[in-house]
Short mmCIF file of N, CA and C in Angstrom, two decimals:
data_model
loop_
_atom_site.label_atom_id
_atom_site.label_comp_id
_atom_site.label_asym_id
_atom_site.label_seq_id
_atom_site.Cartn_x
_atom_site.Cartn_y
_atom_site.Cartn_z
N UNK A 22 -9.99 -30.74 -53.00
CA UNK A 22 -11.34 -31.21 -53.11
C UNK A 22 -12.28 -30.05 -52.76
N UNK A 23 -13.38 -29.37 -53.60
CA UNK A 23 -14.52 -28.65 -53.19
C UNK A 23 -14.84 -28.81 -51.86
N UNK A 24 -15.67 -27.81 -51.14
CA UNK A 24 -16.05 -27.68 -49.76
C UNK A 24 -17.64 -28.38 -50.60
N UNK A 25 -18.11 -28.95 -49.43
CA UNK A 25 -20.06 -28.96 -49.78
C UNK A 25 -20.73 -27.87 -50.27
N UNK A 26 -21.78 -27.87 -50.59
CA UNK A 26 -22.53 -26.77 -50.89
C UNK A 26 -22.84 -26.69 -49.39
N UNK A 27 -23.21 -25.13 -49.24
CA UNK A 27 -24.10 -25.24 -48.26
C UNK A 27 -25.42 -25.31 -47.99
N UNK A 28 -25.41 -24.89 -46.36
CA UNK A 28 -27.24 -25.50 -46.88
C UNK A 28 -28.24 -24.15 -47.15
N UNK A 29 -29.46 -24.51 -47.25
CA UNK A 29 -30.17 -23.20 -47.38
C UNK A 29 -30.99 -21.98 -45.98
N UNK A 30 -31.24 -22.72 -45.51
CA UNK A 30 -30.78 -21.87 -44.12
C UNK A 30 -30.13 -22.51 -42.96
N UNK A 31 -29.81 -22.12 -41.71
CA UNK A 31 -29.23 -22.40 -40.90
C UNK A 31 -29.89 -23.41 -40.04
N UNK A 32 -28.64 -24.88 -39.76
CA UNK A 32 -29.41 -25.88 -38.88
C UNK A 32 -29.99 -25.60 -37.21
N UNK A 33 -30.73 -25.30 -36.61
CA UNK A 33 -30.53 -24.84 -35.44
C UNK A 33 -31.83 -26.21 -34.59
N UNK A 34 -30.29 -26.75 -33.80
CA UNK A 34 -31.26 -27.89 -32.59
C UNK A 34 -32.47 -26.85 -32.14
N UNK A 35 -33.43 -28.10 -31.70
CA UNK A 35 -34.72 -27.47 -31.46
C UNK A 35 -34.47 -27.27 -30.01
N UNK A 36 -35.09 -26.48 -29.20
CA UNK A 36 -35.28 -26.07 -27.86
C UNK A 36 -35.87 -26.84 -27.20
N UNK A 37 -35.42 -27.31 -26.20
CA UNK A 37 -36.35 -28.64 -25.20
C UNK A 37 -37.78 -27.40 -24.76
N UNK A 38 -38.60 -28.11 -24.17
CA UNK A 38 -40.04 -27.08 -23.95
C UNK A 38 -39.42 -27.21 -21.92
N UNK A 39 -40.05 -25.36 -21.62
CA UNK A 39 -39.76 -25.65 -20.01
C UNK A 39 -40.42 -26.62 -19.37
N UNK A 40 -39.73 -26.81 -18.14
CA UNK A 40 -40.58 -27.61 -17.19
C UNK A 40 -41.95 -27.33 -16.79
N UNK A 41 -43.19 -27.89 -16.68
CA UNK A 41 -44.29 -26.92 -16.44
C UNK A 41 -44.33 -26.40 -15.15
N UNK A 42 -43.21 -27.04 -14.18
CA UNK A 42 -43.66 -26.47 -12.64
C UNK A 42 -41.85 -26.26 -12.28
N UNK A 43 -41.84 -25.21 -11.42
CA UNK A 43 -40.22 -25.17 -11.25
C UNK A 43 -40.24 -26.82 -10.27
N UNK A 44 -38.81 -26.66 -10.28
CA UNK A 44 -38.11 -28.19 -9.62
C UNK A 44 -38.36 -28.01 -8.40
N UNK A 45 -38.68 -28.38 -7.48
CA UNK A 45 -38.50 -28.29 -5.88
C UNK A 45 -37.34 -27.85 -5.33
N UNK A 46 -37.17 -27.18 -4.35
CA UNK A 46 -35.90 -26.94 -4.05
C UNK A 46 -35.20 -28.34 -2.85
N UNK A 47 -34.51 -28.53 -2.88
CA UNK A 47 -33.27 -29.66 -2.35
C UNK A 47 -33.37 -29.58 -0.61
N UNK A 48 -33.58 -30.47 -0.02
CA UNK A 48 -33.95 -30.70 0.79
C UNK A 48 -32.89 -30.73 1.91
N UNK A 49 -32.35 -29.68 2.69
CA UNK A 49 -31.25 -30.06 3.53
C UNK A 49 -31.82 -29.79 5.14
N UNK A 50 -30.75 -30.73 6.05
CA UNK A 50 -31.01 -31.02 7.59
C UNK A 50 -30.61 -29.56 8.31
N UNK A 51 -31.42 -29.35 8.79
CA UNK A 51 -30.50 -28.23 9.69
C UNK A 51 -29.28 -28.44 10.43
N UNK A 52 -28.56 -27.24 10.55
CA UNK A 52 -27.56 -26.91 11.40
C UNK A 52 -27.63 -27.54 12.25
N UNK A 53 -26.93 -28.81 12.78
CA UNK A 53 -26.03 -28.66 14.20
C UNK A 53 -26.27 -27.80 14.81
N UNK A 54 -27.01 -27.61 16.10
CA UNK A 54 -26.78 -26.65 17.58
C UNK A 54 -25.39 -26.76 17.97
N UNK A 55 -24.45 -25.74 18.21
CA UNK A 55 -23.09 -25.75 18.93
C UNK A 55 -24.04 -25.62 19.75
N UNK A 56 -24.32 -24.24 20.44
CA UNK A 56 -24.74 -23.65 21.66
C UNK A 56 -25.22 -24.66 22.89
N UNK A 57 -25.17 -24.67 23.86
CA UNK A 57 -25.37 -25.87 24.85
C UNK A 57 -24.70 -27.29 24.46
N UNK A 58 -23.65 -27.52 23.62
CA UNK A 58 -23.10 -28.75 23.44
C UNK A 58 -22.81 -29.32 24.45
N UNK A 59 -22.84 -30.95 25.61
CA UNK A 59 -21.93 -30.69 26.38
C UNK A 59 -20.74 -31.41 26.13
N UNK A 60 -19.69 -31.63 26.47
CA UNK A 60 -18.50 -31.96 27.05
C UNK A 60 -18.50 -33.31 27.51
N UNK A 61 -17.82 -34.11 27.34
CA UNK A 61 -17.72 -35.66 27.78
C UNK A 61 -16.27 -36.64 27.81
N UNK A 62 -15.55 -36.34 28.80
CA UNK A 62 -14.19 -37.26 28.97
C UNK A 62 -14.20 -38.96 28.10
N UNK A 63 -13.20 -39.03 26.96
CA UNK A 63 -13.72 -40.64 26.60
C UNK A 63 -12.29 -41.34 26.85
N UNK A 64 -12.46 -42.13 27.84
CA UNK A 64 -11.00 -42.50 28.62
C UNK A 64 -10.26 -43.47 26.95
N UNK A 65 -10.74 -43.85 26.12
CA UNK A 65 -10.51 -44.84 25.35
C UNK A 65 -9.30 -43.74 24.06
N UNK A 66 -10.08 -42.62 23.82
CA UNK A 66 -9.15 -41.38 23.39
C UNK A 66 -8.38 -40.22 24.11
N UNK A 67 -8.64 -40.70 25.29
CA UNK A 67 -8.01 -39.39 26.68
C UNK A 67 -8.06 -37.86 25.70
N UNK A 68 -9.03 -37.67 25.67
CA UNK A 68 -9.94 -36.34 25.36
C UNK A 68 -11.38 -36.04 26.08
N UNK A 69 -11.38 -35.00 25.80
CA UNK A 69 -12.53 -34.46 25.84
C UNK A 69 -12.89 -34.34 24.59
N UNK A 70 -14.15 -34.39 24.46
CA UNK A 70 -15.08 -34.45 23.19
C UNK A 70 -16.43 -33.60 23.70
N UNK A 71 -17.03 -33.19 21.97
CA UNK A 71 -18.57 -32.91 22.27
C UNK A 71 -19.00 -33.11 21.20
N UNK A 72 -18.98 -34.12 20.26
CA UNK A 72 -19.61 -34.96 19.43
C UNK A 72 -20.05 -36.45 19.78
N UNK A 73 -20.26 -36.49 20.68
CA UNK A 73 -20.94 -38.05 21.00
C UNK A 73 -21.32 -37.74 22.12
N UNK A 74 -22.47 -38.35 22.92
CA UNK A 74 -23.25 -38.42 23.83
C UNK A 74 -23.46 -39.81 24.64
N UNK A 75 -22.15 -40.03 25.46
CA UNK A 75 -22.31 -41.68 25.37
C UNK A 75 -23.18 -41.37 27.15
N UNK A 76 -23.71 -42.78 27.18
CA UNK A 76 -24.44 -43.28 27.71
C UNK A 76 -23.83 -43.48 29.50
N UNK A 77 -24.31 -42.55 30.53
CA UNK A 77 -23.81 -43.11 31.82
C UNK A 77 -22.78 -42.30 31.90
N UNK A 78 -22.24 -41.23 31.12
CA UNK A 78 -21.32 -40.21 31.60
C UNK A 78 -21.06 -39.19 32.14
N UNK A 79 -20.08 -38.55 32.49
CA UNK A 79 -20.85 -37.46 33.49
C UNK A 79 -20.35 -36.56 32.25
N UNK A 80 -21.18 -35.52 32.10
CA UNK A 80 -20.77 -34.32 31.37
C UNK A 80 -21.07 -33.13 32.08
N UNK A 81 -20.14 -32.21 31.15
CA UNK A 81 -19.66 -30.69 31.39
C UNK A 81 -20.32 -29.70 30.70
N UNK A 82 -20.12 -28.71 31.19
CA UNK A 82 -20.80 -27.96 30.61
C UNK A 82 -19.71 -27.01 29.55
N UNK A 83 -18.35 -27.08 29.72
CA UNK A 83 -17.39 -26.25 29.39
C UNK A 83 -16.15 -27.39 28.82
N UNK A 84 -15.83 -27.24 27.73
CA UNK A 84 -14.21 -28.20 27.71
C UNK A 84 -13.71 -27.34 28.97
N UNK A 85 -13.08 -26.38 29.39
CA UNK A 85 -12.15 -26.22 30.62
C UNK A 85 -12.53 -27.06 31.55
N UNK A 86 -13.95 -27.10 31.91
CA UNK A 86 -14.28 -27.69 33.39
C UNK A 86 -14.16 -29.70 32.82
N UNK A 87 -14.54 -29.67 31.61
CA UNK A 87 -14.08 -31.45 31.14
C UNK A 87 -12.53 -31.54 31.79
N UNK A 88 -11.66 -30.47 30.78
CA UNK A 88 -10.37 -30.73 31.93
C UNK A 88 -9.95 -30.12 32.57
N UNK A 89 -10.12 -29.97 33.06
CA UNK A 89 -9.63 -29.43 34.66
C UNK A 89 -10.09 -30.88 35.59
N UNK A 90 -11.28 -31.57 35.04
CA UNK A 90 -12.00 -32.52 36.31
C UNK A 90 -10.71 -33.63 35.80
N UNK A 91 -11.05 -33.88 34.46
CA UNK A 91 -9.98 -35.12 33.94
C UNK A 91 -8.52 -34.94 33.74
N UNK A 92 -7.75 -33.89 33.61
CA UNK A 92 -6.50 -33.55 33.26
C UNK A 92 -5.73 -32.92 34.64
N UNK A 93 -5.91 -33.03 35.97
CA UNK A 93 -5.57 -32.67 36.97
C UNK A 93 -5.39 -31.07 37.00
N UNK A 94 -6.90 -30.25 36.84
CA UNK A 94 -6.45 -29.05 37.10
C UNK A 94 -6.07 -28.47 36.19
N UNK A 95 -5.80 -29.01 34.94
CA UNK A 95 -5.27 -28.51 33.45
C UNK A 95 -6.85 -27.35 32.98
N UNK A 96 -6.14 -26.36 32.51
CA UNK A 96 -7.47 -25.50 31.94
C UNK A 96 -7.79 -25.64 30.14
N UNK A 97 -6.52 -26.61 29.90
CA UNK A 97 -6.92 -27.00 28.91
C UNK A 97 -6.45 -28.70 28.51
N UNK A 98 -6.74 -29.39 27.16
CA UNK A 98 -6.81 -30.34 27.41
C UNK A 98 -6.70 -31.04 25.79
N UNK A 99 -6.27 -32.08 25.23
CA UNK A 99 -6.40 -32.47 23.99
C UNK A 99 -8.22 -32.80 23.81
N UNK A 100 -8.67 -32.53 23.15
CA UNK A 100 -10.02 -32.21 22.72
C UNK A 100 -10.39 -31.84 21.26
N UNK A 101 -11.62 -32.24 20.96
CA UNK A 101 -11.96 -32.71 19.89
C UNK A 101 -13.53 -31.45 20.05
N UNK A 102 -13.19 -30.39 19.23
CA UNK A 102 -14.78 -29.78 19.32
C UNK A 102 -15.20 -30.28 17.72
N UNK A 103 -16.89 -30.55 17.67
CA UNK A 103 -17.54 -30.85 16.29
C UNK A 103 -17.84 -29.99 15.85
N UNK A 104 -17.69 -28.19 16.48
CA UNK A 104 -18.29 -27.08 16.17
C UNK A 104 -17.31 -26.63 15.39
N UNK A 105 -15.95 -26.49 15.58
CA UNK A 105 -14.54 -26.45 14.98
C UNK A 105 -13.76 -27.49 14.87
N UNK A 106 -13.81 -28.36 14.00
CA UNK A 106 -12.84 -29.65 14.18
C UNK A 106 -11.39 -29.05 13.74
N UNK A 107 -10.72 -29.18 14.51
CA UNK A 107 -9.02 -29.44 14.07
C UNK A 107 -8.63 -30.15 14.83
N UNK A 108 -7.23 -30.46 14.59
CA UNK A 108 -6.20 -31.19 15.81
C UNK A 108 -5.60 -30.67 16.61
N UNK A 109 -6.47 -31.25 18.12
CA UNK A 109 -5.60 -30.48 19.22
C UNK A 109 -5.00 -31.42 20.21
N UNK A 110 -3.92 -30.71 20.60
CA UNK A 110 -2.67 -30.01 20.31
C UNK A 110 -2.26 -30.45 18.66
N UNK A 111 -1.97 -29.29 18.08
CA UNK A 111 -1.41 -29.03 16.94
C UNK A 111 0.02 -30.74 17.00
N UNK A 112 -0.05 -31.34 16.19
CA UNK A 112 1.09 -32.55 15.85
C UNK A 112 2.46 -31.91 16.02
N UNK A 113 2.69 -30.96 15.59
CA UNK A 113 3.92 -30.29 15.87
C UNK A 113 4.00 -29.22 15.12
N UNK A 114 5.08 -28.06 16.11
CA UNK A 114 5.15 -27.11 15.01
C UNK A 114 5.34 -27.07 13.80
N UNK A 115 4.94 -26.26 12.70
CA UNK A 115 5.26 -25.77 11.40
C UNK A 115 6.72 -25.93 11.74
N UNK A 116 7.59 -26.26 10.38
CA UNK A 116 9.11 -25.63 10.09
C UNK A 116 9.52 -24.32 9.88
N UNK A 117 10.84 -23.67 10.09
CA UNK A 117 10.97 -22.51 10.02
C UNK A 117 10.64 -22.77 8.18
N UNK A 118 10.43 -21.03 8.01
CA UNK A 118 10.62 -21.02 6.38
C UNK A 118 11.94 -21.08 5.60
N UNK A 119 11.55 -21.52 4.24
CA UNK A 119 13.07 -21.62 3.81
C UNK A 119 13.74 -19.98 3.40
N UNK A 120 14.84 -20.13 3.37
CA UNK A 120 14.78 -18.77 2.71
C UNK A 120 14.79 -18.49 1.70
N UNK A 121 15.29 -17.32 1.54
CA UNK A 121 14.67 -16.57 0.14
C UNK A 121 15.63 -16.83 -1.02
N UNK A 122 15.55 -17.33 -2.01
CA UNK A 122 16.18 -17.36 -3.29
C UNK A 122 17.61 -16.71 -3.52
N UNK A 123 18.81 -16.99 -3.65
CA UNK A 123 19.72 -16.03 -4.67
C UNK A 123 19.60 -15.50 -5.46
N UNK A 124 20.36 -14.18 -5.60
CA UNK A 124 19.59 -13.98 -6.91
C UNK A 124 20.88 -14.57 -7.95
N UNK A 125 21.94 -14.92 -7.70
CA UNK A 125 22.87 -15.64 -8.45
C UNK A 125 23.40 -17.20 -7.85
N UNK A 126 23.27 -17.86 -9.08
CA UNK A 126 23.46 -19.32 -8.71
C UNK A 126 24.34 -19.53 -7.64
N UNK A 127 24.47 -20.55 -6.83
CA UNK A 127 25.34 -21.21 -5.67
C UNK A 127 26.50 -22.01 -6.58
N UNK A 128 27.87 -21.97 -6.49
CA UNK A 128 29.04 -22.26 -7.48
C UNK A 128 28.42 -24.16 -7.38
N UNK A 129 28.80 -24.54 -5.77
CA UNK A 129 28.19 -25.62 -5.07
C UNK A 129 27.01 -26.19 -4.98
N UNK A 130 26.15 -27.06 -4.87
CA UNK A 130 24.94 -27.47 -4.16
C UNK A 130 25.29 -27.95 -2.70
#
């Protein structure tokens, strides 16, 4: 079957017109202060924390001094910072690695 004719010049979509004013720029909260965070024992998670500010507690100025007061003397303590969140104490060590490949098949599995 023939192709179409073509056309006589080229179709080209029209160009939207610019915006008349740029867009505003996006509105974000500032940073979180770490600096002066304090420290707060929450008997309900036996941590120390410094993301919540509960009401009637005594706070620290240092996670060490949170435990040391709550962990008998401990200089450290399971704790929760909001400045670095991870899990502490780590759940358990990593596994050793596996090793390294043969370079010829195993006769066995």
């Amino acid at each position: 079957e023939p192709t179409p004719e073509p056309t006589p010049a080229p179709v080209v979509p029209e160009t939207p017109e610019p915006t008349p004013e740029p867009t505003p720029a996006p509105i974000t909260s500032a940073p979180t202060n770490c600096d002066g965070r304090k420290w707060y024992y929450v008997l309900d998670l036996d941590k120390c924390v410094n993301d919540i500010d509960p009401d009637n507690q005594l706070a620290f100025d240092s996670l060490q001094n949170c435990c040391f007061v709550n962990f008998e003397g401990a200089l450290t303590c399971d704790s929760y910072d909001m400045c670095a969140p991870s899990a502490s104490p780590s759940v358990s060590p990593t596994p050793e690695p596996t090793p390294e490949p043969s370079p010829e098949p195993t006769p066995e599995p």
